[in-house]
Amino acid sequence: MSERETERGSPYAPQTAAETTAMLDAVGAADLESLFDVPESVAFDGEFGIDARSERETKREVARLLRRNADLTEFLGRGHYDHYVPSVVDDLAGRSEFLTSYTQYQPEVAQGFLQALFEYQSMLVELTGLGVANCSMYDDATALGEAATLSQRVRSVSGDRILVPGHLREGKRAVLANYADGPGLSVESYPMDDGAVDVDALADAIDSETAMVYAETPTVRGVVEENLGAIGDLADDHDALFCLGSDPVALSLLERPVDVGADVVVGDAGSLGTGTAYGFGLGMFVTREEYLRQVPGRLVGASEDAADRRAYTLTLQTREQHIRKERATSNICTNQAWVALRTAMHAAWLGPDGLVDLANECVTRPRDLAARLDEVVGLQAPVHDRHHFREFVARTDQPASAVAGDLLDEGYAVSEVGEHLIQVCATETTAEAEDGLVAALSEVAK
Amino acid sequence: MKYDQARWTDDGDDRYEPLLSEKANETVEIEDAALPDDLTRDSLTLPDPAEPELARHYTRLSQMNYGVESGPFPLGSCTMKYNPSFTEDVAARPDAAIHPDRPDATVQGTLALCHRLQDYLGRIGGMDAVTLQPPAGAAGEFTGIEIAKAYHEANDEERREVVIPDSAHGTNFATAAMAGYEVVELPSDDDGRVDTEALAAAVGDDTAALMLTNPNTLGLFERDIEEIADLVHDAGGLLYYDGANLNALLGRARPGDMGFDVMHYNVHKTFATPHGGGGPGAGPVGVREGLARFLPNPHVRERDGNYEYYEPEASIGKVHGFYGNWPVLVKAFAYIARLGDAGLRDASAKAVLNANYLAEQIDYDVPFGPFHHEFVASAGEQDAADAAKRMLDYGVHPPTTKWPEIVDEALMTEPTEGETKRSLDQLAAAFDAVAAEDDETLAAAPSRPAARRIDQVSAARNPRLSWQALDDA
Amino acid sequence: MSFDVPDDLRYLDTHEWVRATDATAEIGISDFAQDELGDVVFVELPDEGAELTAGEDFGVVESIKAVSDVYAPVSGTVTAVNDRLRDEPELLNEDPYGDGWMLEIDLTDESELDDLLSPADYRDQIE
């Protein structure tokens, strides 16, 4: 299609002028406009003022805009992580049969995607030890929100207090607050002790009005939580749900959630399969089988077809909005299925060996980098005397804003998390940049 | 050794791909970990296929899946239009793959694109301000209803009800309930439009909002929309537009001009971003003047040629942990920028033409009109769900079935602008072939796809939701 | 199509039945109701000891594409629950008046039985 032709209409509406005429004749319409049954008083006869472009021009336009993003080496984490995604994931997930398909309401022609989602659910079941994984929520924050509303629906739990850790990403807490608002839940923080849950303080805070206790491992500061079992016991003693936040890479190495008494596991499963994508994520949601009927979102199950072969289908849909309407477990419809497909592909590409190796590297790399930074004049790292996963907090003698700002000028991004605190995230994708970061910090931190 | 390397052929039973766990499961004992033993799991059992095996597995699975590029996809209410390939390239740019925690000054490109998209969507919907944060249509609804709630609270009003027509999408009801509202279901009149008398009786001091899709689920334009808006506004409520059917109206009518106060856009419908087998989508929300101060935090604005995030003064807070489904938004931006005014107008015109032409060609009765981008046919004496299964044998994706309920055995059909006349003729031939067949043939369908009719009852009575739960695992 | 409407039961217009014996009663859903629902895949019932109030919902029956509340024809205290329905919801389809029974209750007020439909009246309603 020539660039001039795009002025005439949508390049993706393929009817020729002759076909359009023939079709209008067939329906007995004089022209295209007469097909619209819009009262004149609300008809729009203006212009949007958006110029059409050729495909090449559109690409150049986006390139021109995005070129304004600074070229930085990112040591950023705090809930959104960069792991190397192999090309085969892009290649396979990009197949149009996956990418351009719809929700699997006709399972006979969607066996491929259904099986892939079934495999994704199964991987999460293995990683968590819990029996039921749904095939995605939007992101970890909305998954946490859904866990809170689940606690409200579960009969064995009463009360309206949702307890969350003092160290929690602000955006996640804000989303949770919105989900909690409808059912009238209150979100309250409990204190941390040197970056981990202060179990004694939590014991003081929890009571019979607590519907759910939320904890994370690793925390938003990268701390590996050491008292999960005690937190699970506290929740259990008060008939509250224990919701654990984590991610598939961490779960490949850390304690199994089922072993510490977790009732629900949420988090960003997109840490596998997506890489950095400006916060684009994949909400992981896994829970115990006894809460099956209260699970939000779609579930893929195995069944048989008329030839008695194993087949897959969306199931237990009576929980969902299109059937249960205002009594549905959630309003979610469109989810992140394609991201889940990518996550499953990436996990399978790594295999259990690769996952465990990657998770171990997520422990050793920040440990080693923190040790190097601790040698730098003007820095102490890590601030928390704990095990870390992917990231850690360092104390700066200079104001953190000045250190982080000066680092930007050197081409490195770290997070500023306090007046004299910066946070550094290190994964395999930053391996080659660490020397440079140490050198730059040696200049700007002193 | 038993031969188990499945191939997909049309002539035998061998349409099957083993689970990854059946092909290559492996257990790794966790030893000498970088953490103390009491902080680690004991072992991990997961598939471990080599990359060539992995590639074949997913390639084969893709062959057992039907997408827009596989053939016609006239799934009503879903706008399964062609997804331009170039938008994938655009979204995959390395300078789009950045971390959300960078300072504003280092993401001027991303913010500029977002700001431009906000502006485009505002113009298309007739809205004054647009947030890109909601990650899907239902999340957009939640955002919009939370905005309505904040608006009423700011006016020191406590309103407890959201009014929704009985023919609306299920998400509307679920959204209102999630936000803590009671749902007042509004009966439709005889042609599925809003019954204004019933509406007048339903709205009052407790009405927070009316949620409405226009054109409605029968494809009919709500011709009384101004009266409807007046009724809701006079009662002090807000009018919410569900953007699911916006592909019918691009450049012909704008929700803002019709009197809607809040709306969501389904970019995965109207603006051609791929559905990805159920998601990701994006559900930006537009608001009229005066409601921008309630938008989610943060919002993008321009200052002296630079862009920055800010928190709207009475923000409802957040509906996504970060900034929404960014890669999807990039694709939507690229689509809108490519089409421009003329292309967007043409997309709607051809979508409406295609629906009218297809309806004219098929033997099934189409009881309601004049419809726009979609129509609802009746399978008559046939079971619509069975008819749909039979269509699979003709190589086409069937319409949405048995909904809306106002039409008996509904076949809700939305061909989109992406089909040629020849393709629509073929599609009509498939409809007509099925229309002429007997109940036994329909009940036995399908026989061509990778799976025969799947037993939904068995799946639900005996839930097996992971390979660990399979009896034969 | 004709549905089984046993003569020894009383009915509610929302398709529940009651089999009363002195001060106790069995409750279930009718043959017509199970046919309308289609294949039942899940049944949610109250626990033993729960109190039912005539006219109020006490449980849920799910098929693949529909969810229906079940209403109490009479008031009473639940003394037995048909646990077989948990794993064999198909009993509601196969034998709605026998193995598909739902609850046994102690009646609060036997006179409430007089408010229910007779088999003849119920037959009229569903025909």
Coordinates of C-alpha atoms in Angstrom, one line a residue, chain B residues 382-386 400-405 407-412, chain C residues 65:
Chain B
Q382 CA -31.4 -25.3 16.4
D383 CA -29.3 -25.2 19.6
A384 CA -27.0 -22.2 19.0
A385 CA -24.1 -23.8 20.9
D386 CA -24.3 -26.9 18.8
T400 CA -20.8 -15.7 20.5
T401 CA -23.8 -17.9 21.4
K402 CA -26.9 -17.8 23.6
W403 CA -26.3 -14.2 24.5
P404 CA -27.9 -11.7 24.7
E405 CA -30.9 -13.7 25.9
V407 CA -32.9 -13.4 21.1
D408 CA -33.7 -17.1 21.1
E409 CA -30.7 -19.2 20.5
A410 CA -28.6 -16.1 19.8
L411 CA -25.7 -16.1 17.4
M412 CA -24.0 -12.7 18.2
Chain C
K65 CA -23.6 -22.2 32.7

